[in-house]
Amino acid sequence: HSLVAEIDGRGVALARACASTAVLGSQLLRINRADAVARVKAAQAFGPRRALTGEQLDPVYPQAAAALAAGDLSLAHARVISGAIQKLPVAIREGVWDQLETDLVGQRRHLDPHGRSQCAQLLRDCYDSDGPEPDVHYRERTRDYTICPRPDESAPLSGDVSAEATE
């Protein structure tokens, strides 16, 4: 995941005239686009990240990423964990993120991905009996910006800004 994250962060795909890192990956690895997109998304969730200042940041799901890197967790298990956390409402997610991730990573030796998915659904139902709410805190936690330098030294900027920044 660190290699894909590095390629994505450096804008290698644009330098090689590809629309995205997934397109570049599908061409170089000769895999279909869906698999390439899945690999890029996995790298974004479980790979290292960088702040705009260049500071190294932990993965979005650090415990799952560590278990994945150690070979204790399959990518299918990791996707179930990230999906379970993503589906929780923001108000609940922020308070239980670490504990839920710890619990689900801890079950890796006892459950297959389908069993883990059922366990995750049960935990989501326990934590969120009222249903989904707006996702403001999550957006603040995962907001990102991307600058991809071009050979002519210009650079397109993309990312998510807060509601206050758009005013």
Backbone as a chain_set.jsonl record, in Angstrom:
{"seq": "HSLVAEIDGRGVALARACASTAVLGSQLLRINRADAVARVKAAQAFGPRRALTGEQLDPVYPQAAAALAAGDLSLAHARVISGAIQKLPVAIREGVWDQLETDLVGQRRHLDPHGRSQCAQLLRDCYDSDGPEPDVHYRERTRDYTICPRPDESAPLSGDVSAEATE", "coords": {"N": [[0.815, -1.196, 0.0], [2.03, 1.174, 0.604], [3.633, 1.796, -1.583], [1.771, 2.263, -3.657], [0.42, 4.411, -2.504], [2.504, 6.279, -2.43], [3.052, 6.617, -5.179], [0.602, 7.675, -5.953], [0.538, 10.02, -4.396], [2.69, 11.474, -5.457], [1.885, 12.115, -7.971], [2.447, 10.598, -10.236], [0.918, 9.305, -12.151], [-0.307, 11.361, -13.658], [1.966, 12.522, -14.761], [2.654, 10.54, -16.501], [0.734, 10.695, -18.375], [-1.768, 9.634, -17.65], [-5.117, 9.376, -16.494], [-5.616, 8.858, -13.82], [-4.266, 7.332, -10.815], [-5.294, 4.789, -10.631], [-5.866, 4.17, -13.309], [-3.263, 4.187, -14.363], [-2.186, 2.064, -12.832], [-3.771, -0.071, -13.754], [-2.902, -0.248, -16.38], [-0.105, -0.73, -16.16], [0.029, -3.046, -14.544], [-1.592, -4.717, -15.867], [-4.272, -5.291, -15.166], [-7.843, -5.305, -14.511], [-9.829, -2.265, -14.485], [-11.518, -2.015, -12.242], [-10.263, -3.604, -10.279], [-7.883, -2.182, -10.059], [-8.808, 0.302, -9.129], [-9.803, -0.544, -6.658], [-7.4, -1.263, -5.414], [-6.105, 1.228, -5.216], [-7.909, 2.61, -3.554], [-7.667, 1.022, -1.273], [-5.01, 1.548, -0.626], [-5.247, 4.239, 0.023], [-6.792, 4.083, 2.335], [-5.421, 2.282, 4.024], [-2.747, 2.752, 3.769], [0.28, 4.765, 4.224], [0.006, 8.322, 4.821], [0.332, 11.791, 3.837], [0.587, 15.063, 5.135], [-0.304, 18.388, 4.005], [1.911, 19.879, 4.57], [3.917, 18.085, 4.331], [4.371, 16.411, 6.4], [4.467, 13.181, 7.844], [1.656, 11.1, 8.142], [-0.488, 8.927, 10.053], [-2.103, 5.932, 8.789], [-5.576, 5.989, 7.737], [-6.992, 3.974, 8.979], [-5.35, 2.819, 11.348], [-4.831, 0.493, 13.011], [-5.891, -1.661, 11.584], [-4.335, -1.374, 9.307], [-1.783, -1.938, 10.321], [-2.106, -4.641, 11.07], [-2.665, -5.7, 8.575], [-0.275, -5.167, 7.206], [1.409, -6.8, 8.672], [0.564, -9.227, 7.878], [-1.436, -10.475, 9.236], [-4.029, -10.022, 8.656], [-6.411, -10.149, 6.092], [-6.977, -8.436, 2.944], [-9.673, -8.417, 2.344], [-10.828, -8.718, 4.896], [-9.928, -6.308, 6.033], [-11.287, -4.438, 4.466], [-13.906, -4.934, 5.27], [-13.769, -4.045, 7.899], [-13.162, -1.282, 7.553], [-15.454, -0.549, 6.132], [-17.466, -1.054, 8.021], [-16.927, 0.86, 9.984], [-17.176, 3.204, 8.502], [-19.916, 3.27, 7.969], [-21.124, 4.005, 10.295], [-22.822, 6.639, 12.078], [-21.538, 9.993, 12.238], [-21.421, 11.254, 14.802], [-21.426, 9.088, 16.532], [-19.381, 7.503, 15.482], [-16.934, 8.916, 15.872], [-16.557, 8.665, 18.609], [-16.3, 5.914, 19.036], [-14.547, 4.827, 17.212], [-11.774, 3.924, 17.51], [-12.077, 1.838, 19.418], [-13.922, 0.138, 18.144], [-12.478, -0.525, 15.837], [-10.326, -1.861, 17.05], [-11.699, -4.033, 18.245], [-12.736, -5.358, 15.961], [-10.409, -5.931, 14.486], [-9.215, -7.581, 16.327], [-10.767, -9.865, 16.148], [-9.8, -11.283, 14.041], [-8.667, -13.838, 13.932], [-10.73, -15.54, 14.379], [-12.926, -15.246, 12.7], [-14.171, -15.427, 9.354], [-14.201, -13.269, 6.397], [-16.994, -12.933, 5.796], [-18.265, -13.658, 8.2], [-17.111, -11.726, 9.834], [-18.229, -9.485, 8.704], [-20.91, -9.822, 9.424], [-20.63, -9.642, 12.196], [-19.694, -7.021, 12.368], [-21.953, -5.676, 11.423], [-23.752, -6.248, 13.495], [-22.448, -4.913, 15.626], [-22.585, -2.286, 14.619], [-25.365, -1.944, 14.654], [-25.803, -2.034, 17.39], [-24.386, 0.239, 18.302], [-25.591, 2.249, 16.799], [-28.611, 2.795, 16.987], [-30.465, 4.597, 16.108], [-30.146, 5.288, 13.448], [-28.652, 6.808, 10.426], [-26.895, 10.011, 10.476], [-25.983, 13.446, 9.607], [-22.682, 13.879, 8.148], [-20.554, 15.562, 9.21], [-18.309, 15.722, 11.068], [-16.751, 13.542, 10.3], [-16.033, 14.298, 7.68], [-14.415, 16.461, 8.301], [-12.337, 15.121, 9.543], [-11.264, 13.516, 7.532], [-10.762, 15.138, 5.377], [-9.042, 16.144, 2.462], [-6.364, 17.324, 0.342], [-5.018, 17.609, -2.907], [-2.159, 18.061, -4.797], [-0.828, 17.952, -7.907], [2.024, 18.025, -9.552], [2.924, 19.186, -12.821], [4.863, 18.614, -15.844], [5.427, 21.171, -16.882], [5.671, 22.741, -14.677], [3.328, 23.779, -13.666], [0.385, 23.108, -11.668], [-2.421, 21.172, -11.006], [-4.977, 21.597, -8.57], [-6.806, 19.779, -6.253], [-9.421, 18.88, -4.031], [-11.156, 18.795, -0.837], [-13.002, 21.32, 0.701], [-14.018, 23.179, 3.61], [-17.36, 24.256, 4.572], [-17.249, 26.875, 5.44], [-15.025, 27.839, 4.087], [-15.938, 28.034, 1.506], [-17.547, 30.209, 1.479]], "CA": [[0.0, 0.0, 0.0], [2.869, 2.366, 0.665], [4.088, 2.124, -2.938], [0.645, 2.861, -4.379], [0.19, 5.722, -1.895], [3.595, 7.147, -2.872], [2.81, 6.92, -6.597], [-0.564, 8.546, -5.984], [0.915, 11.31, -3.819], [3.649, 12.188, -6.307], [1.276, 12.464, -9.249], [3.124, 9.866, -11.299], [-0.057, 8.994, -13.202], [-0.44, 12.53, -14.534], [3.223, 12.685, -15.488], [2.686, 9.511, -17.544], [-0.45, 10.948, -19.214], [-2.898, 8.798, -17.242], [-6.119, 10.179, -15.799], [-5.561, 8.606, -12.384], [-3.365, 6.258, -10.401], [-5.951, 3.524, -10.962], [-5.66, 3.926, -14.747], [-1.855, 3.815, -14.496], [-2.028, 0.726, -12.275], [-4.383, -1.083, -14.63], [-2.059, -0.397, -17.568], [1.184, -1.331, -15.82], [-0.134, -4.385, -13.971], [-2.476, -5.444, -16.763], [-5.45, -5.735, -14.424], [-8.988, -4.486, -14.91], [-9.921, -0.984, -13.774], [-12.149, -2.192, -10.927], [-9.221, -4.081, -9.365], [-6.942, -1.083, -9.851], [-9.478, 1.273, -8.25], [-9.832, -1.149, -5.325], [-6.049, -1.172, -4.841], [-5.845, 2.631, -4.866], [-8.73, 2.91, -2.375], [-7.05, 0.336, -0.136], [-3.8, 2.301, -0.275], [-5.667, 5.481, 0.672], [-7.318, 3.773, 3.656], [-4.517, 1.497, 4.864], [-1.364, 3.128, 3.508], [0.719, 6.007, 4.858], [-0.487, 9.565, 4.218], [1.141, 12.978, 4.094], [-0.12, 16.334, 5.279], [0.132, 19.371, 3.01], [3.24, 20.347, 4.955], [4.872, 17.006, 4.111], [4.443, 15.601, 7.608], [3.95, 11.818, 7.704], [0.463, 10.844, 8.943], [-0.886, 7.526, 10.168], [-3.207, 5.547, 7.897], [-6.913, 6.297, 8.247], [-7.303, 2.846, 9.866], [-3.991, 2.399, 11.709], [-4.737, -0.867, 13.545], [-6.115, -2.575, 10.461], [-3.167, -1.252, 8.437], [-0.677, -2.666, 10.949], [-2.391, -6.074, 10.959], [-2.552, -6.013, 7.155], [1.157, -5.166, 6.881], [2.022, -7.946, 9.34], [0.038, -10.45, 7.289], [-2.416, -11.061, 10.145], [-5.357, -9.634, 8.21], [-6.507, -10.101, 4.635], [-7.561, -7.2, 2.437], [-11.129, -8.549, 2.477], [-11.134, -8.401, 6.293], [-9.685, -4.882, 6.242], [-12.391, -3.704, 3.835], [-15.082, -5.072, 6.134], [-13.542, -3.162, 9.045], [-13.329, 0.112, 7.138], [-16.854, -0.356, 5.779], [-18.264, -1.007, 9.249], [-16.696, 2.15, 10.636], [-17.721, 4.245, 7.624], [-21.373, 3.279, 7.985], [-21.625, 4.578, 11.546], [-22.998, 8.096, 12.056], [-20.366, 10.74, 12.688], [-21.436, 11.484, 16.25], [-21.085, 7.821, 17.191], [-18.11, 7.024, 14.93], [-15.786, 9.57, 16.499], [-16.374, 8.168, 19.965], [-16.052, 4.469, 19.128], [-13.688, 4.413, 16.1], [-10.623, 3.124, 17.941], [-12.522, 0.614, 20.076], [-14.522, -0.733, 17.14], [-11.395, -1.055, 15.012], [-9.616, -2.824, 17.886], [-12.524, -5.236, 18.378], [-12.839, -6.072, 14.691], [-9.082, -6.472, 14.159], [-8.988, -8.664, 17.28], [-11.532, -11.049, 15.741], [-9.24, -11.796, 12.78], [-8.344, -15.266, 13.987], [-11.931, -16.319, 14.653], [-13.995, -15.034, 11.722], [-13.853, -15.164, 7.953], [-14.753, -11.948, 6.056], [-18.453, -12.895, 5.903], [-18.572, -13.641, 9.636], [-16.708, -10.42, 10.35], [-19.231, -8.548, 8.215], [-22.086, -9.983, 10.276], [-20.247, -9.093, 13.499], [-19.644, -5.568, 12.201], [-23.346, -5.213, 11.334], [-24.297, -6.323, 14.844], [-21.867, -3.813, 16.395], [-23.181, -1.035, 14.111], [-26.732, -1.871, 15.16], [-25.727, -1.71, 18.827], [-23.935, 1.618, 18.467], [-26.425, 3.189, 16.067], [-29.994, 2.322, 16.927], [-31.31, 5.67, 15.55], [-29.943, 5.486, 12.018], [-27.599, 7.75, 10.031], [-26.991, 11.464, 10.63], [-25.008, 14.133, 8.741], [-21.3, 13.415, 8.28], [-19.692, 16.731, 9.306], [-17.033, 15.446, 11.745], [-15.965, 12.635, 9.469], [-15.475, 15.086, 6.588], [-13.302, 17.232, 8.855], [-11.241, 14.207, 9.857], [-10.68, 12.901, 6.343], [-10.629, 16.115, 4.293], [-7.688, 16.12, 1.908], [-6.052, 18.173, -0.806], [-4.022, 16.975, -3.756], [-1.472, 18.898, -5.778], [-0.091, 17.052, -8.801], [2.857, 18.838, -10.438], [3.047, 18.821, -14.234], [6.211, 18.888, -16.345], [5.624, 22.604, -17.126], [5.708, 23.329, -13.346], [2.014, 24.14, -13.166], [-0.142, 21.996, -10.889], [-3.833, 21.235, -10.659], [-5.271, 21.423, -7.152], [-8.124, 19.221, -5.993], [-9.61, 18.535, -2.63], [-12.409, 19.151, -0.179], [-12.886, 22.45, 1.616], [-15.145, 23.296, 4.524], [-18.428, 25.168, 4.158], [-16.779, 28.239, 5.708], [-14.067, 28.235, 3.038], [-16.65, 28.323, 0.25], [-18.291, 31.479, 1.588]], "C": [[0.855, 1.255, 0.0], [3.368, 2.766, -0.721], [2.978, 2.797, -3.737], [0.362, 4.256, -3.83], [1.261, 6.723, -2.334], [3.405, 7.56, -4.333], [1.657, 7.895, -6.731], [-0.204, 9.945, -5.492], [1.852, 12.129, -4.687], [3.082, 12.568, -7.669], [1.929, 11.795, -10.437], [2.168, 9.582, -12.462], [-0.205, 10.163, -14.177], [0.819, 12.758, -15.359], [3.345, 11.675, -16.629], [1.427, 9.551, -18.412], [-1.606, 9.991, -18.921], [-3.847, 9.651, -16.398], [-6.06, 10.008, -14.286], [-4.545, 7.503, -12.092], [-3.976, 4.895, -10.719], [-5.764, 3.176, -12.439], [-4.215, 3.494, -14.992], [-1.631, 2.389, -13.995], [-2.613, -0.348, -13.168], [-3.551, -1.306, -15.881], [-0.756, -1.121, -17.248], [1.053, -2.774, -15.34], [-1.007, -5.295, -14.826], [-3.627, -6.11, -16.007], [-6.623, -4.858, -14.837], [-9.097, -3.253, -14.012], [-10.525, -1.137, -12.38], [-11.129, -2.667, -9.893], [-8.217, -2.968, -9.049], [-7.537, -0.022, -8.929], [-9.516, 0.742, -6.827], [-8.465, -1.062, -4.65], [-5.712, 0.253, -4.414], [-6.641, 3.018, -3.623], [-8.158, 2.251, -1.127], [-5.789, 1.067, 0.313], [-4.159, 3.6, 0.435], [-6.159, 5.225, 2.093], [-6.278, 3.152, 4.581], [-3.043, 1.823, 4.642], [-0.997, 4.415, 4.216], [0.177, 7.223, 4.105], [0.478, 10.691, 4.55], [0.236, 14.192, 4.207], [0.371, 17.272, 4.184], [1.539, 19.88, 3.294], [4.319, 19.291, 4.738], [5.022, 16.082, 5.301], [3.8, 14.228, 7.363], [2.771, 11.634, 8.656], [0.195, 9.343, 9.002], [-1.935, 7.204, 9.119], [-4.548, 5.909, 8.533], [-7.334, 5.216, 9.252], [-5.985, 2.238, 10.333], [-3.881, 0.965, 12.218], [-4.932, -1.908, 12.44], [-4.908, -2.548, 9.524], [-1.981, -2.031, 9.008], [-0.88, -4.175, 10.835], [-2.267, -6.54, 9.511], [-1.083, -6.116, 6.748], [1.865, -6.373, 7.493], [1.552, -9.278, 8.756], [-0.985, -11.15, 8.167], [-3.849, -10.841, 9.684], [-5.362, -9.618, 6.688], [-7.127, -8.775, 4.214], [-9.081, -7.244, 2.534], [-11.57, -8.229, 3.902], [-10.992, -6.903, 6.54], [-10.795, -4.04, 5.636], [-13.664, -3.784, 4.661], [-14.962, -4.124, 7.325], [-13.764, -1.703, 8.65], [-14.781, 0.404, 6.776], [-17.744, -0.246, 7.004], [-18.131, 0.342, 9.935], [-17.317, 3.273, 9.815], [-19.23, 4.366, 7.731], [-21.96, 3.819, 9.282], [-21.832, 6.083, 11.394], [-21.792, 8.787, 12.681], [-20.318, 10.876, 14.202], [-21.041, 10.232, 17.019], [-19.693, 7.37, 16.775], [-16.905, 7.613, 15.647], [-15.504, 9.017, 17.891], [-15.958, 6.711, 20.055], [-15.085, 3.95, 18.077], [-12.587, 3.468, 16.556], [-11.048, 1.8, 18.563], [-13.119, -0.37, 19.078], [-13.451, -1.349, 16.241], [-10.608, -2.113, 15.78], [-10.391, -4.13, 17.993], [-12.549, -6.04, 17.083], [-11.493, -6.647, 14.245], [-8.787, -7.666, 15.073], [-9.707, -9.956, 16.919], [-10.932, -11.752, 14.522], [-8.967, -13.293, 12.792], [-9.587, -16.154, 14.115], [-12.993, -16.242, 13.563], [-13.443, -14.884, 10.306], [-14.478, -13.807, 7.586], [-16.276, -11.866, 6.166], [-18.889, -12.847, 7.372], [-18.225, -12.305, 10.262], [-17.717, -9.36, 9.921], [-20.499, -8.619, 9.068], [-21.833, -9.409, 11.674], [-20.238, -7.564, 13.44], [-21.053, -4.986, 12.133], [-23.991, -5.212, 12.715], [-23.763, -5.176, 15.704], [-22.43, -2.467, 15.944], [-24.596, -0.862, 14.638], [-26.758, -1.514, 16.646], [-25.358, -0.244, 19.045], [-24.913, 2.625, 17.868], [-27.852, 2.672, 15.929], [-30.922, 3.347, 16.28], [-31.134, 5.882, 14.055], [-28.929, 6.577, 11.715], [-27.942, 9.221, 10.265], [-25.989, 12.117, 9.691], [-23.565, 13.788, 9.118], [-20.277, 14.54, 8.442], [-18.326, 16.411, 9.926], [-16.147, 14.511, 10.938], [-15.307, 13.403, 8.331], [-14.294, 15.914, 7.092], [-12.093, 16.339, 9.105], [-10.532, 13.697, 8.609], [-10.533, 13.858, 5.162], [-9.187, 16.093, 3.776], [-7.58, 17.046, 0.706], [-4.949, 17.484, -1.599], [-3.464, 17.996, -4.732], [-0.605, 17.968, -6.607], [0.729, 17.887, -9.79], [2.913, 18.285, -11.859], [4.467, 19.14, -14.694], [6.478, 20.379, -16.584], [5.602, 23.423, -15.842], [4.391, 23.937, -12.894], [1.479, 22.942, -12.407], [-1.628, 22.179, -10.649], [-4.009, 20.953, -9.169], [-6.66, 20.841, -7.037], [-8.216, 18.86, -4.523], [-10.958, 18.97, -2.127], [-12.161, 20.303, 0.771], [-14.133, 22.504, 2.485], [-16.185, 24.269, 3.968], [-18.004, 26.616, 4.374], [-15.838, 28.735, 4.623], [-14.763, 28.579, 1.718], [-17.424, 29.628, 0.301], [-17.481, 32.662, 1.138]], "O": [[0.453, 2.285, -0.542], [3.51, 3.956, -1.004], [3.22, 3.792, -4.42], [0.094, 5.182, -4.596], [0.953, 7.889, -2.581], [3.58, 8.729, -4.676], [1.718, 8.833, -7.526], [-0.597, 10.94, -6.101], [1.808, 13.359, -4.654], [3.737, 13.271, -8.438], [1.964, 12.36, -11.53], [2.573, 9.618, -13.624], [-0.225, 9.96, -15.391], [0.741, 13.145, -16.525], [4.053, 11.92, -17.606], [1.093, 8.58, -19.091], [-2.333, 9.588, -19.829], [-3.408, 10.545, -15.673], [-6.418, 10.925, -13.547], [-4.04, 6.839, -12.997], [-3.255, 3.951, -11.041], [-5.531, 2.016, -12.78], [-3.966, 2.548, -15.739], [-0.962, 1.595, -14.657], [-2.025, -1.418, -13.325], [-3.492, -2.423, -16.396], [-0.348, -2.023, -17.98], [1.872, -3.625, -15.688], [-1.145, -6.486, -14.548], [-3.916, -7.295, -16.175], [-6.435, -3.8, -15.437], [-8.527, -3.209, -12.922], [-10.095, -0.467, -11.441], [-11.127, -2.189, -8.759], [-7.762, -2.834, -7.914], [-6.849, 0.494, -8.048], [-9.284, 1.496, -5.882], [-8.381, -0.814, -3.447], [-5.1, 0.459, -3.366], [-6.11, 3.681, -2.732], [-8.162, 2.845, -0.049], [-5.535, 1.187, 1.511], [-3.453, 4.02, 1.352], [-5.963, 6.065, 2.971], [-6.246, 3.45, 5.775], [-2.178, 1.219, 5.277], [-1.87, 5.094, 4.757], [-0.078, 7.157, 2.902], [1.329, 10.561, 5.429], [-0.746, 14.331, 3.477], [1.359, 16.977, 3.51], [2.269, 20.262, 2.379], [5.503, 19.564, 4.938], [5.725, 15.075, 5.221], [2.733, 14.128, 6.757], [2.867, 11.967, 9.837], [0.6, 8.591, 8.116], [-2.593, 8.111, 8.608], [-4.627, 6.111, 9.745], [-7.966, 5.523, 10.263], [-5.542, 1.237, 9.771], [-2.916, 0.279, 11.883], [-4.217, -2.908, 12.382], [-4.505, -3.589, 9.004], [-1.261, -2.704, 8.269], [0.063, -4.908, 10.538], [-1.814, -7.655, 9.254], [-0.693, -7.039, 6.033], [2.808, -6.907, 6.909], [2.082, -10.334, 9.102], [-1.368, -12.287, 7.89], [-4.781, -11.407, 10.255], [-4.42, -9.127, 6.066], [-7.73, -8.076, 5.029], [-9.713, -6.217, 2.779], [-12.574, -7.545, 4.099], [-11.846, -6.298, 7.188], [-11.204, -3.038, 6.223], [-14.416, -2.813, 4.745], [-15.935, -3.479, 7.713], [-14.476, -0.973, 9.339], [-15.288, 1.484, 7.078], [-18.673, 0.561, 7.029], [-19.118, 0.9, 10.414], [-17.918, 4.192, 10.372], [-19.77, 5.464, 7.596], [-23.164, 4.064, 9.363], [-21.092, 6.735, 10.656], [-21.116, 8.228, 13.545], [-19.277, 10.636, 14.814], [-20.384, 10.324, 18.056], [-18.912, 6.908, 17.606], [-15.965, 6.895, 15.989], [-14.349, 8.913, 18.302], [-15.334, 6.304, 21.035], [-14.815, 2.749, 18.04], [-12.472, 2.349, 16.056], [-10.457, 0.758, 18.276], [-12.858, -1.57, 19.153], [-13.504, -2.536, 15.921], [-10.26, -3.152, 15.219], [-9.818, -5.21, 17.851], [-12.399, -7.261, 17.104], [-11.449, -7.742, 13.683], [-8.18, -8.646, 14.642], [-9.291, -11.033, 17.346], [-11.508, -12.721, 14.026], [-9.033, -13.94, 11.747], [-9.501, -17.374, 13.974], [-13.878, -17.096, 13.511], [-12.386, -14.29, 10.096], [-15.218, -13.247, 8.394], [-16.802, -10.836, 6.586], [-19.782, -12.08, 7.735], [-18.954, -11.806, 11.119], [-18.025, -8.444, 10.684], [-21.089, -7.589, 9.395], [-22.708, -8.772, 12.261], [-20.718, -6.898, 14.357], [-21.323, -3.934, 12.711], [-24.701, -4.269, 13.064], [-24.525, -4.536, 16.428], [-22.722, -1.604, 16.772], [-24.986, 0.239, 15.026], [-27.635, -0.779, 17.099], [-25.957, 0.432, 19.882], [-25.047, 3.736, 18.38], [-28.242, 2.172, 14.875], [-32.055, 3.01, 15.934], [-31.925, 6.606, 13.451], [-28.399, 7.205, 12.632], [-29.107, 9.618, 10.253], [-25.216, 11.415, 9.038], [-23.275, 13.449, 10.265], [-19.205, 14.46, 7.842], [-17.295, 16.788, 9.369], [-14.928, 14.678, 10.902], [-14.132, 13.179, 8.043], [-13.289, 16.054, 6.396], [-10.954, 16.758, 8.899], [-9.322, 13.471, 8.634], [-10.209, 13.424, 4.056], [-8.237, 16.03, 4.557], [-8.581, 17.485, 0.139], [-4.058, 16.855, -1.027], [-4.211, 18.705, -5.406], [0.256, 17.273, -6.069], [0.18, 18.401, -10.764], [2.944, 17.073, -12.068], [5.194, 19.859, -14.008], [7.626, 20.815, -16.501], [5.523, 24.651, -15.889], [4.34, 24.558, -11.832], [2.057, 21.858, -12.489], [-2.056, 23.219, -10.148], [-3.27, 20.159, -8.587], [-7.598, 21.347, -7.652], [-7.215, 18.574, -3.867], [-11.799, 19.452, -2.886], [-11.216, 20.269, 1.559], [-15.172, 21.943, 2.138], [-15.92, 25.007, 3.019], [-18.357, 27.49, 3.583], [-15.85, 29.916, 4.277], [-14.225, 29.335, 0.91], [-17.907, 30.104, -0.727], [-17.967, 33.793, 1.171]]}, "num_chains": 1, "name": "protein.A"}
